[in-house]
Structure formats: structure tokens, C-alpha cells
mmCIF file of C-alpha atoms in Angstrom:
data_model
loop_
_atom_site.group_PDB
_atom_site.id
_atom_site.type_symbol
_atom_site.label_atom_id
_atom_site.label_comp_id
_atom_site.label_asym_id
_atom_site.label_seq_id
_atom_site.Cartn_x
_atom_site.Cartn_y
_atom_site.Cartn_z
ATOM 1 C CA UNK A 754 39.790 106.853 34.350
ATOM 2 C CA UNK A 755 42.555 106.896 36.920
ATOM 3 C CA UNK A 756 41.491 108.021 40.359
ATOM 4 C CA UNK A 757 43.990 107.853 43.209
ATOM 5 C CA UNK A 758 41.924 107.946 46.363
ATOM 6 C CA UNK A 759 43.147 105.537 48.981
ATOM 7 C CA UNK A 760 45.854 105.574 51.612
ATOM 8 C CA UNK A 761 46.690 101.956 52.200
ATOM 9 C CA UNK A 762 48.842 101.940 55.300
ATOM 10 C CA UNK A 763 49.848 105.398 56.449
ATOM 11 C CA UNK A 764 50.416 108.922 55.233
ATOM 12 C CA UNK A 765 52.987 111.641 55.708
ATOM 13 C CA UNK A 766 52.770 113.326 59.121
ATOM 14 C CA UNK A 767 50.694 116.464 59.023
ATOM 15 C CA UNK A 768 51.583 120.096 59.532
ATOM 16 C CA UNK A 769 49.840 120.890 62.807
ATOM 17 C CA UNK A 770 50.318 124.657 62.316
ATOM 18 C CA UNK A 771 48.181 124.719 59.141
ATOM 19 C CA UNK A 772 45.084 126.922 59.030
ATOM 20 C CA UNK A 773 42.327 124.321 59.081
ATOM 21 C CA UNK A 774 38.576 124.508 59.052
ATOM 22 C CA UNK A 775 36.871 122.847 62.038
ATOM 23 C CA UNK A 776 36.290 119.194 61.209
ATOM 24 C CA UNK A 777 32.627 119.398 62.188
ATOM 25 C CA UNK A 778 31.987 122.082 59.567
ATOM 26 C CA UNK A 779 33.160 119.715 56.822
ATOM 27 C CA UNK A 780 30.998 116.776 57.846
ATOM 28 C CA UNK A 781 27.732 116.018 56.028
ATOM 29 C CA UNK A 782 25.822 113.498 58.110
ATOM 30 C CA UNK A 783 22.640 114.166 56.131
ATOM 31 C CA UNK A 784 24.229 112.802 52.956
ATOM 32 C CA UNK A 785 24.746 109.401 54.565
ATOM 33 C CA UNK A 786 21.748 108.922 56.882
ATOM 34 C CA UNK A 787 22.553 105.284 57.755
ATOM 35 C CA UNK A 788 26.131 105.873 58.902
ATOM 36 C CA UNK A 789 25.216 105.504 62.579
ATOM 37 C CA UNK A 790 24.155 101.906 61.973
ATOM 38 C CA UNK A 791 27.816 100.909 61.737
ATOM 39 C CA UNK A 792 29.633 100.381 65.044
ATOM 40 C CA UNK A 793 33.118 101.895 65.085
ATOM 41 C CA UNK A 794 35.868 100.091 66.978
ATOM 42 C CA UNK A 795 37.043 101.965 70.071
ATOM 43 C CA UNK A 796 40.675 102.497 70.978
ATOM 44 C CA UNK A 797 40.351 99.780 73.621
ATOM 45 C CA UNK A 798 38.977 97.304 71.085
ATOM 46 C CA UNK A 799 41.682 98.079 68.534
ATOM 47 C CA UNK A 800 44.568 97.498 70.953
ATOM 48 C CA UNK A 801 42.929 94.718 72.990
ATOM 49 C CA UNK A 802 44.830 91.426 73.305
ATOM 50 C CA UNK A 803 42.976 88.167 73.930
ATOM 51 C CA UNK A 804 44.165 85.407 76.264
ATOM 52 C CA UNK A 805 46.039 83.532 73.521
ATOM 53 C CA UNK A 806 48.030 86.629 72.576
ATOM 54 C CA UNK A 807 48.838 87.409 76.209
ATOM 55 C CA UNK A 808 49.960 83.817 76.843
ATOM 56 C CA UNK A 809 52.202 84.028 73.778
ATOM 57 C CA UNK A 810 53.884 87.185 75.108
ATOM 58 C CA UNK A 811 54.280 85.868 78.645
ATOM 59 C CA UNK A 812 56.071 82.758 77.365
ATOM 60 C CA UNK A 813 58.721 84.895 75.715
ATOM 61 C CA UNK A 814 59.774 86.684 78.895
ATOM 62 C CA UNK A 815 60.340 83.644 81.095
ATOM 63 C CA UNK A 816 63.872 83.138 82.426
ATOM 64 C CA UNK A 817 65.236 86.418 81.050
ATOM 65 C CA UNK A 818 66.978 88.831 83.389
ATOM 66 C CA UNK A 819 67.992 91.779 81.225
ATOM 67 C CA UNK A 820 65.936 94.277 79.290
ATOM 68 C CA UNK A 821 68.065 93.708 76.197
ATOM 69 C CA UNK A 822 67.433 89.955 76.225
ATOM 70 C CA UNK A 823 63.738 90.591 76.793
ATOM 71 C CA UNK A 824 63.453 92.919 73.792
ATOM 72 C CA UNK A 825 65.474 90.649 71.511
ATOM 73 C CA UNK A 826 63.410 87.596 72.450
ATOM 74 C CA UNK A 827 60.169 89.505 72.007
ATOM 75 C CA UNK A 828 61.076 90.822 68.540
ATOM 76 C CA UNK A 829 62.393 87.429 67.416
ATOM 77 C CA UNK A 830 59.183 85.703 68.524
ATOM 78 C CA UNK A 831 56.938 88.212 66.754
ATOM 79 C CA UNK A 832 58.871 87.941 63.500
ATOM 80 C CA UNK A 833 58.964 84.146 63.660
ATOM 81 C CA UNK A 834 55.207 84.037 64.138
ATOM 82 C CA UNK A 835 54.477 86.472 61.318
ATOM 83 C CA UNK A 836 56.937 84.805 58.930
ATOM 84 C CA UNK A 837 55.533 81.322 59.549
ATOM 85 C CA UNK A 838 51.805 81.893 59.862
ATOM 86 C CA UNK A 839 50.856 85.204 58.241
ATOM 87 C CA UNK A 840 50.509 86.447 54.700
ATOM 88 C CA UNK A 841 50.531 90.111 53.698
ATOM 89 C CA UNK A 842 47.179 91.469 52.536
ATOM 90 C CA UNK A 843 46.611 95.181 51.970
ATOM 91 C CA UNK A 844 42.954 94.907 53.024
ATOM 92 C CA UNK A 845 43.677 93.093 56.302
ATOM 93 C CA UNK A 846 42.802 96.071 58.501
ATOM 94 C CA UNK A 847 42.271 94.237 61.767
ATOM 95 C CA UNK A 848 42.493 94.830 65.520
ATOM 96 C CA UNK A 849 45.408 93.485 67.559
ATOM 97 C CA UNK A 850 43.676 90.284 68.673
ATOM 98 C CA UNK A 851 42.166 89.524 65.268
ATOM 99 C CA UNK A 852 45.565 90.053 63.638
ATOM 100 C CA UNK A 853 47.091 87.564 66.089
ATOM 101 C CA UNK A 854 44.373 84.998 65.344
ATOM 102 C CA UNK A 855 44.297 85.285 61.556
ATOM 103 C CA UNK A 856 46.748 84.409 58.811
ATOM 104 C CA UNK A 857 46.557 87.792 57.044
ATOM 105 C CA UNK A 858 47.806 91.236 58.021
ATOM 106 C CA UNK A 859 49.186 94.492 56.618
ATOM 107 C CA UNK A 860 51.897 96.758 58.013
ATOM 108 C CA UNK A 861 49.431 98.838 60.037
ATOM 109 C CA UNK A 862 47.622 95.892 61.628
ATOM 110 C CA UNK A 863 50.923 94.139 62.393
ATOM 111 C CA UNK A 864 52.302 97.320 63.952
ATOM 112 C CA UNK A 865 49.164 97.755 66.071
ATOM 113 C CA UNK A 866 49.415 94.152 67.277
ATOM 114 C CA UNK A 867 53.126 94.424 68.078
ATOM 115 C CA UNK A 868 52.645 97.763 69.854
ATOM 116 C CA UNK A 869 49.962 96.250 72.086
ATOM 117 C CA UNK A 870 52.168 93.223 72.781
ATOM 118 C CA UNK A 871 55.168 95.384 73.650
ATOM 119 C CA UNK A 872 53.043 97.376 76.098
ATOM 120 C CA UNK A 873 51.922 94.161 77.793
ATOM 121 C CA UNK A 874 55.538 92.977 77.953
ATOM 122 C CA UNK A 875 56.482 96.143 79.844
ATOM 123 C CA UNK A 876 58.427 97.686 76.979
ATOM 124 C CA UNK A 877 58.232 101.265 75.764
ATOM 125 C CA UNK A 878 57.051 101.439 72.193
ATOM 126 C CA UNK A 879 55.975 104.156 69.781
ATOM 127 C CA UNK A 880 54.853 104.346 66.171
ATOM 128 C CA UNK A 881 56.821 105.940 63.348
ATOM 129 C CA UNK A 882 55.505 107.052 59.953
ATOM 130 C CA UNK A 883 58.152 106.380 57.319
ATOM 131 C CA UNK A 884 58.682 109.007 54.626
ATOM 132 C CA UNK A 885 58.694 106.839 51.499
ATOM 133 C CA UNK A 886 58.308 107.997 47.872
ATOM 134 C CA UNK A 887 54.808 107.989 46.408
ATOM 135 C CA UNK A 888 53.880 104.541 45.172
ATOM 136 C CA UNK A 889 50.622 102.847 44.365
ATOM 137 C CA UNK A 890 49.005 99.437 44.171
ATOM 138 C CA UNK A 891 45.984 98.444 42.114
ATOM 139 C CA UNK A 892 42.884 97.061 43.802
ATOM 140 C CA UNK A 893 39.379 96.680 42.383
ATOM 141 C CA UNK A 894 40.146 99.107 39.573
ATOM 142 C CA UNK A 895 41.504 101.851 41.850
ATOM 143 C CA UNK A 896 45.026 103.156 42.228
ATOM 144 C CA UNK A 897 45.774 103.110 45.946
ATOM 145 C CA UNK A 898 48.402 105.397 47.385
ATOM 146 C CA UNK A 899 50.526 103.453 49.849
ATOM 147 C CA UNK A 900 52.260 104.633 52.975
ATOM 148 C CA UNK A 901 54.297 102.879 55.612
ATOM 149 C CA UNK A 902 54.516 102.680 59.382
ATOM 150 C CA UNK A 903 56.810 100.861 61.790
ATOM 151 C CA UNK A 904 57.642 100.699 65.514
ATOM 152 C CA UNK A 905 60.518 101.649 67.736
ATOM 153 C CA UNK A 906 60.895 99.640 70.945
ATOM 154 C CA UNK A 907 63.141 100.447 73.902
ATOM 155 C CA UNK A 908 63.514 99.471 77.567
ATOM 156 C CA UNK A 909 60.836 100.709 79.918
ATOM 157 C CA UNK A 910 61.597 104.053 81.554
ATOM 158 C CA UNK A 911 59.957 103.549 84.928
ATOM 159 C CA UNK A 912 60.457 106.145 87.641
ATOM 160 C CA UNK A 913 63.128 105.093 90.123
ATOM 161 C CA UNK A 914 64.462 102.235 87.988
ATOM 162 C CA UNK A 915 67.857 102.598 86.343
ATOM 163 C CA UNK A 916 68.661 100.681 83.179
ATOM 164 C CA UNK A 917 72.099 99.986 81.736
ATOM 165 C CA UNK A 918 70.655 99.234 78.299
ATOM 166 C CA UNK A 919 69.514 102.264 76.316
ATOM 167 C CA UNK A 920 69.449 100.930 72.773
ATOM 168 C CA UNK A 921 66.253 101.017 70.782
ATOM 169 C CA UNK A 922 65.093 98.595 68.109
ATOM 170 C CA UNK A 923 63.075 99.363 64.991
ATOM 171 C CA UNK A 924 60.478 96.733 64.144
ATOM 172 C CA UNK A 925 59.576 96.939 60.464
ATOM 173 C CA UNK A 926 57.571 94.263 58.676
ATOM 174 C CA UNK A 927 58.692 95.347 55.206
ATOM 175 C CA UNK A 928 62.323 94.327 54.823
ATOM 176 C CA UNK A 929 62.782 96.179 51.527
ATOM 177 C CA UNK A 930 61.626 99.519 52.932
ATOM 178 C CA UNK A 931 63.584 98.935 56.134
ATOM 179 C CA UNK A 932 66.798 98.308 54.192
ATOM 180 C CA UNK A 933 66.544 101.691 52.451
ATOM 181 C CA UNK A 934 66.689 103.651 55.730
ATOM 182 C CA UNK A 935 64.045 106.227 54.844
ATOM 183 C CA UNK A 936 63.551 108.989 57.432
ATOM 184 C CA UNK A 937 60.802 108.370 59.973
ATOM 185 C CA UNK A 938 58.837 110.610 62.302
ATOM 186 C CA UNK A 939 57.227 109.510 65.580
ATOM 187 C CA UNK A 940 53.426 109.751 65.782
ATOM 188 C CA UNK A 941 51.074 109.161 68.665
ATOM 189 C CA UNK A 942 48.190 106.748 69.042
ATOM 190 C CA UNK A 943 45.591 109.229 67.779
ATOM 191 C CA UNK A 944 47.274 109.336 64.366
ATOM 192 C CA UNK A 945 47.384 105.550 64.196
ATOM 193 C CA UNK A 946 43.720 105.294 65.149
ATOM 194 C CA UNK A 947 42.852 107.730 62.355
ATOM 195 C CA UNK A 948 44.871 105.623 59.929
ATOM 196 C CA UNK A 949 42.987 102.514 61.052
ATOM 197 C CA UNK A 950 39.594 104.191 60.566
ATOM 198 C CA UNK A 951 40.716 105.609 57.229
ATOM 199 C CA UNK A 952 41.719 102.164 55.976
ATOM 200 C CA UNK A 953 38.426 100.645 57.131
ATOM 201 C CA UNK A 954 36.591 103.413 55.310
ATOM 202 C CA UNK A 955 38.598 102.725 52.166
ATOM 203 C CA UNK A 956 37.643 99.040 52.353
ATOM 204 C CA UNK A 957 33.968 100.010 52.621
ATOM 205 C CA UNK A 958 34.331 102.405 49.701
ATOM 206 C CA UNK A 959 35.686 99.622 47.514
ATOM 207 C CA UNK A 960 32.662 97.547 48.530
ATOM 208 C CA UNK A 961 30.443 100.477 47.433
ATOM 209 C CA UNK A 962 29.025 100.812 50.950
ATOM 210 C CA UNK A 963 29.074 104.595 51.090
ATOM 211 C CA UNK A 964 27.343 104.998 54.451
ATOM 212 C CA UNK A 965 29.827 102.642 56.104
ATOM 213 C CA UNK A 966 32.722 104.426 54.396
ATOM 214 C CA UNK A 967 31.446 107.761 55.701
ATOM 215 C CA UNK A 968 31.094 106.336 59.222
ATOM 216 C CA UNK A 969 34.777 105.397 59.269
ATOM 217 C CA UNK A 970 36.097 108.517 57.527
ATOM 218 C CA UNK A 971 34.037 110.594 59.943
ATOM 219 C CA UNK A 972 35.542 108.738 62.900
ATOM 220 C CA UNK A 973 39.014 109.309 61.472
ATOM 221 C CA UNK A 974 38.745 113.089 61.135
ATOM 222 C CA UNK A 975 36.915 113.497 64.447
ATOM 223 C CA UNK A 976 39.664 111.497 66.147
ATOM 224 C CA UNK A 977 42.472 113.432 64.422
ATOM 225 C CA UNK A 978 41.525 116.216 61.974
ATOM 226 C CA UNK A 979 45.110 116.585 60.678
ATOM 227 C CA UNK A 980 45.243 113.253 58.843
ATOM 228 C CA UNK A 981 45.399 114.506 55.249
ATOM 229 C CA UNK A 982 44.718 111.167 53.563
ATOM 230 C CA UNK A 983 41.302 110.844 55.159
ATOM 231 C CA UNK A 984 40.246 114.275 53.897
ATOM 232 C CA UNK A 985 41.155 113.178 50.360
ATOM 233 C CA UNK A 986 39.038 110.050 50.727
ATOM 234 C CA UNK A 987 36.181 111.976 52.300
ATOM 235 C CA UNK A 988 36.305 114.454 49.412
ATOM 236 C CA UNK A 989 36.042 111.602 46.932
ATOM 237 C CA UNK A 990 33.066 110.224 48.865
ATOM 238 C CA UNK A 991 31.343 113.635 48.692
ATOM 239 C CA UNK A 992 32.004 113.709 44.966
ATOM 240 C CA UNK A 993 30.264 110.343 44.584
ATOM 241 C CA UNK A 994 27.309 111.839 46.487
ATOM 242 C CA UNK A 995 27.314 114.800 44.039
ATOM 243 C CA UNK A 996 28.159 117.347 46.737
ATOM 244 C CA UNK A 997 30.915 119.069 44.776
ATOM 245 C CA UNK A 998 31.192 122.011 47.161
ATOM 246 C CA UNK A 999 31.917 119.784 50.149
ATOM 247 C CA UNK A 1000 34.273 117.685 48.021
ATOM 248 C CA UNK A 1001 36.340 120.745 47.152
ATOM 249 C CA UNK A 1002 36.404 121.857 50.779
ATOM 250 C CA UNK A 1003 37.662 118.442 51.869
ATOM 251 C CA UNK A 1004 40.406 118.434 49.232
ATOM 252 C CA UNK A 1005 41.391 121.963 50.269
ATOM 253 C CA UNK A 1006 41.579 120.812 53.888
ATOM 254 C CA UNK A 1007 44.015 118.057 52.872
ATOM 255 C CA UNK A 1008 46.114 120.551 50.901
ATOM 256 C CA UNK A 1009 46.173 122.983 53.841
ATOM 257 C CA UNK A 1010 47.507 120.173 56.004
ATOM 258 C CA UNK A 1011 50.112 119.145 53.457
ATOM 259 C CA UNK A 1012 50.635 121.215 50.318
ATOM 260 C CA UNK A 1013 52.605 118.308 48.794
ATOM 261 C CA UNK A 1014 49.586 115.991 49.060
ATOM 262 C CA UNK A 1015 49.523 115.367 45.303
ATOM 263 C CA UNK A 1016 46.606 112.951 45.543
ATOM 264 C CA UNK A 1017 44.472 115.788 46.904
ATOM 265 C CA UNK A 1018 45.570 118.032 44.040
ATOM 266 C CA UNK A 1019 44.855 115.251 41.556
ATOM 267 C CA UNK A 1020 41.349 114.718 42.845
ATOM 268 C CA UNK A 1021 40.765 118.470 42.861
ATOM 269 C CA UNK A 1022 41.787 118.546 39.195
ATOM 270 C CA UNK A 1023 39.299 115.753 38.394
ATOM 271 C CA UNK A 1024 36.588 117.641 40.279
ATOM 272 C CA UNK A 1025 37.268 120.842 38.320
ATOM 273 C CA UNK A 1026 37.123 118.916 35.055
ATOM 274 C CA UNK A 1027 33.714 117.507 36.004
ATOM 275 C CA UNK A 1028 32.536 121.048 36.739
ATOM 276 C CA UNK A 1029 33.729 122.323 33.364
ATOM 277 C CA UNK A 1030 36.617 124.308 34.864
ATOM 278 C CA UNK A 1031 38.967 122.875 32.265
ATOM 279 C CA UNK A 1032 41.730 125.504 32.486
ATOM 280 C CA UNK A 1033 42.097 125.147 36.259
ATOM 281 C CA UNK A 1034 41.952 121.361 35.957
ATOM 282 C CA UNK A 1035 44.613 121.316 33.242
ATOM 283 C CA UNK A 1036 46.975 123.651 35.115
ATOM 284 C CA UNK A 1037 46.854 121.461 38.211
ATOM 285 C CA UNK A 1038 47.295 118.286 36.186
ATOM 286 C CA UNK A 1039 50.386 119.601 34.391
ATOM 287 C CA UNK A 1040 51.969 120.639 37.683
ATOM 288 C CA UNK A 1041 51.294 117.194 39.186
ATOM 289 C CA UNK A 1042 52.836 115.460 36.186
ATOM 290 C CA UNK A 1043 55.865 117.747 36.385
ATOM 291 C CA UNK A 1044 56.436 116.758 39.998
ATOM 292 C CA UNK A 1045 55.833 113.051 39.402
ATOM 293 C CA UNK A 1046 57.700 112.473 36.159
ATOM 294 C CA UNK A 1047 60.934 111.586 37.983
ATOM 295 C CA UNK A 1048 59.126 109.112 40.253
ATOM 296 C CA UNK A 1049 59.519 105.570 38.855
ATOM 297 C CA UNK A 1050 56.555 104.319 40.873
ATOM 298 C CA UNK A 1051 54.310 106.814 39.089
ATOM 299 C CA UNK A 1052 55.242 105.221 35.774
ATOM 300 C CA UNK A 1053 54.620 101.809 37.329
ATOM 301 C CA UNK A 1054 51.110 102.902 38.282
ATOM 302 C CA UNK A 1055 50.413 104.113 34.748
ATOM 303 C CA UNK A 1056 51.744 100.810 33.409
ATOM 304 C CA UNK A 1057 49.411 98.822 35.661
ATOM 305 C CA UNK A 1058 46.404 100.913 34.604
ATOM 306 C CA UNK A 1059 47.228 100.342 30.927
ATOM 307 C CA UNK A 1060 47.636 96.625 31.560
ATOM 308 C CA UNK A 1061 44.231 96.515 33.244
ATOM 309 C CA UNK A 1062 42.735 98.026 30.097
ATOM 310 C CA UNK A 1063 44.600 95.655 27.771
ATOM 311 C CA UNK A 1064 46.928 98.295 26.309
ATOM 312 C CA UNK A 1065 50.066 96.181 26.657
ATOM 313 C CA UNK A 1066 52.270 98.257 24.364
ATOM 314 C CA UNK A 1067 51.674 101.380 26.444
ATOM 315 C CA UNK A 1068 52.077 99.369 29.643
ATOM 316 C CA UNK A 1069 55.479 98.093 28.499
ATOM 317 C CA UNK A 1070 56.522 101.643 27.601
ATOM 318 C CA UNK A 1071 55.641 102.912 31.086
ATOM 319 C CA UNK A 1072 57.489 100.014 32.735
ATOM 320 C CA UNK A 1073 60.566 100.824 30.648
ATOM 321 C CA UNK A 1074 60.309 104.443 31.845
ATOM 322 C CA UNK A 1075 60.167 103.199 35.444
ATOM 323 C CA UNK A 1076 63.209 100.972 34.881
ATOM 324 C CA UNK A 1077 65.157 103.839 33.311
ATOM 325 C CA UNK A 1078 64.652 105.799 36.550
ATOM 326 C CA UNK A 1079 65.360 102.906 38.935
ATOM 327 C CA UNK A 1080 66.932 99.674 37.699
ATOM 328 C CA UNK A 1081 66.831 97.901 41.062
ATOM 329 C CA UNK A 1082 63.083 97.393 41.629
ATOM 330 C CA UNK A 1083 62.242 93.756 40.937
ATOM 331 C CA UNK A 1084 58.529 94.526 40.661
ATOM 332 C CA UNK A 1085 59.131 96.647 37.557
ATOM 333 C CA UNK A 1086 60.698 93.681 35.771
ATOM 334 C CA UNK A 1087 57.943 91.359 36.920
ATOM 335 C CA UNK A 1088 55.356 93.855 35.681
ATOM 336 C CA UNK A 1089 56.880 94.107 32.241
ATOM 337 C CA UNK A 1090 57.232 90.304 32.113
ATOM 338 C CA UNK A 1091 53.498 90.028 32.871
ATOM 339 C CA UNK A 1092 52.647 92.536 30.145
ATOM 340 C CA UNK A 1093 54.732 90.641 27.592
ATOM 341 C CA UNK A 1094 53.069 87.383 28.661
ATOM 342 C CA UNK A 1095 49.592 88.811 28.173
ATOM 343 C CA UNK A 1096 50.725 90.176 24.828
ATOM 344 C CA UNK A 1097 51.843 86.662 23.833
ATOM 345 C CA UNK A 1098 55.578 87.408 23.718
ATOM 346 C CA UNK A 1099 56.812 84.535 25.897
ATOM 347 C CA UNK A 1100 60.516 84.987 25.128
ATOM 348 C CA UNK A 1101 60.579 88.561 26.461
ATOM 349 C CA UNK A 1102 58.364 87.519 29.352
ATOM 350 C CA UNK A 1103 60.899 84.875 30.398
ATOM 351 C CA UNK A 1104 63.788 87.313 29.905
ATOM 352 C CA UNK A 1105 62.327 89.919 32.260
ATOM 353 C CA UNK A 1106 61.222 87.292 34.777
ATOM 354 C CA UNK A 1107 64.835 86.173 35.080
ATOM 355 C CA UNK A 1108 65.890 89.752 35.784
ATOM 356 C CA UNK A 1109 63.089 90.108 38.360
ATOM 357 C CA UNK A 1110 64.327 86.985 40.127
ATOM 358 C CA UNK A 1111 67.906 88.295 40.157
ATOM 359 C CA UNK A 1112 66.864 91.711 41.449
ATOM 360 C CA UNK A 1113 64.768 90.100 44.218
ATOM 361 C CA UNK A 1114 67.951 88.664 45.745
ATOM 362 C CA UNK A 1115 67.296 86.329 48.643
ATOM 363 C CA UNK A 1116 63.779 87.501 49.357
ATOM 364 C CA UNK A 1117 60.774 85.191 49.275
ATOM 365 C CA UNK A 1118 59.719 86.782 45.995
ATOM 366 C CA UNK A 1119 62.792 85.319 44.277
ATOM 367 C CA UNK A 1120 61.281 81.879 44.848
ATOM 368 C CA UNK A 1121 57.917 83.101 43.542
ATOM 369 C CA UNK A 1122 59.601 84.333 40.357
ATOM 370 C CA UNK A 1123 61.475 81.042 40.000
ATOM 371 C CA UNK A 1124 58.197 79.124 40.197
ATOM 372 C CA UNK A 1125 56.678 81.385 37.559
ATOM 373 C CA UNK A 1126 59.719 80.830 35.344
ATOM 374 C CA UNK A 1127 59.311 77.070 35.679
ATOM 375 C CA UNK A 1128 55.630 77.323 34.782
ATOM 376 C CA UNK A 1129 56.428 79.564 31.828
ATOM 377 C CA UNK A 1130 59.127 77.158 30.588
ATOM 378 C CA UNK A 1131 56.609 74.319 30.649
ATOM 379 C CA UNK A 1132 54.157 76.498 28.749
ATOM 380 C CA UNK A 1133 56.765 77.299 26.071
ATOM 381 C CA UNK A 1134 57.601 73.636 25.306
#
């Protein structure tokens, strides 16, 4: 069964004028009695930089006289470090210092680290949530709804100091999303903290540690009750605990925040089906499918679910639907190549891998596809 429950990096900014129930009235501490055993990172811990990170930043500013040179050097150094020593991992939800120390990060953890570094460097920086189309990744059998966040950095605006350089720079660790120039909306630290807690809760949920998941989801909504994605995840957690009333209330809270939160509607439909409210469940489901049918990433998600279950013919059909809606996404061609490979059709697998490589352009993934083509060619001999 497909259940979309997780927000991997960020979610759409909320509607602060929505009529919301008090967050405390939607919490159920008694359902998860051990949640207090899990320490929750504070704001200070999340943005803290250790000595190595501070030394790295200080080295970049030496000998520079202008704000523009300072910003350019800082951004160049951060990108060089991440490109050379870090790999992307969706579950790498780490604090600023841990992100600096480790070789794995996601867009949220990298943005948190860079924000903290920019602050130390004396630069003004703020987060932006990017309004991208719905798309999902598969992890541990779940379909995870992805979001995106980046940073905007500008010269410091200190009282009494005049600057001749007023340009701002966007720091985005996903070059493909950055190139598409999606609209972005500034958000404050409280939203980012809620995203961090939400992601940590999602990790715990995938590990089946429900008390830990509740501890983090609780921290997220207490910190910022208008983060819709967390209410969806909290509703799913209540459903697992068989508290269907609280689950529905949590989903409704997410919908009140953002009526276009289709993941909340989807989970509400699943909840109604479990309760035997088949007509209500079906009506919601049909409306969701109507809204999503023109989204190629929705068809990609369905293709990946079918592939997980070994239904390669259906998977290929969904990938072809995705390609018919958007012929420029290299991951669609790689997905269909993988489905053909698992089906045993090596000729079609190689054909679509070549297209994936071409569509990837000069990105690092083009080299990955080339290596897979070489391995496939050896396999076909």
C-alpha cells in the first residue's frame, strides 16, 4: 500500500491566517509515555559551530577588503568543501558542526551549516523555502514527499556602516532545482527548526521508534505550529497508535494550514477507508488523482512503487507516462532503464540509459550513467 507520509527537506510555507486548533490540544503524550527519554537538540546546538568549522571560516576572510570579495570567497569555499568531501544523503539530518565533520548531508543540513557559517563571517543570511512541484523518493518502503530549501546571503547591514555593494547571492546545493528558478519565500529560523525536528522524527518513524518519532514531531509543532508537513506525519503516527480521532484532527490541522497539502488529503482518505467510510475516501482519492495526473513526478512515484513490488510492466508504463509529460528529466529514463534491466530486457535498458546520460548533461550523474552503461555492456557480451 502506498502511504506518502514524510517531508524530506522542507515544505511549502504555511498560511499564518488559517483557523488552527491550539497545538497543545492535538498532542497525546499519554500515547507515547517514553517520549521524554529522548533529548531534543536546542536551537543553540543545531546552529553551533565547533573550532574546526570556525577556523575554516576565518581562513576564508583573510586579506579581503570588500564585502563582495568576502561573500564570493565564502561561497566558493563552502561549495568546494561540499563538492570534494560530502555526499548527498536524504537521512543526513545533522547539526551544523556534525555536518561540517561528516561526509554526508542533505539540503537542509547543508543550509543550516552554511547559515551558521555566514553568521560567524559577519554576513546577513536568511533561509528560503523553494516552491517546487510535488515529487517523491522511496526509502524503506515509504514514498517520501520532498521539499527544498536554500539560502540568500548579502552584506551585513550594521547601523552606521555604509556599503557600496548591495547584491545578494543565492546558495543552493541542488544545481538542477537552482537552474529552474522556482519561486522562493523567505522563512525564519523557527520554521527551519521545525523542519529539522520533523526530519528527525521521520527518521525515527522509519526505524519504528514511535516514542522517539513523537518526541521530535511534538518539538516541531510546539516550536512552530504552522508547519503543515509535521501535522501530516503526526497524524500518521496517531494512526499507527490506533487513535483515529487524533489522526483525523492532525490531518485537518495540516489542511487548514494549507488546503493544497495533498499528502494530508491522501492520508485522510486512507484513514477513512480504514474506518469503513468508503464513499468519503473514494471522493477524496479521485480529487487527488485529478490534481496529480499532470504531475510527471507522481507517475514516477507510482513507477517506483510498482518496481519495488516486481510489477515491471506497470512500472514501465508509469515511467512512459512521466516521460510524456516531461521529456527532460534524466531520472525518468534511468528509472525505466532499471525496470527493463530487472525485467531482463537488456537492449531497452541500454537504450534508455544512453538517453539518461544525454539528458544529465554535464552533471556528475552523467558519469554515473556512463559507468552503468559500461557495466551493462560487459554483462551483455
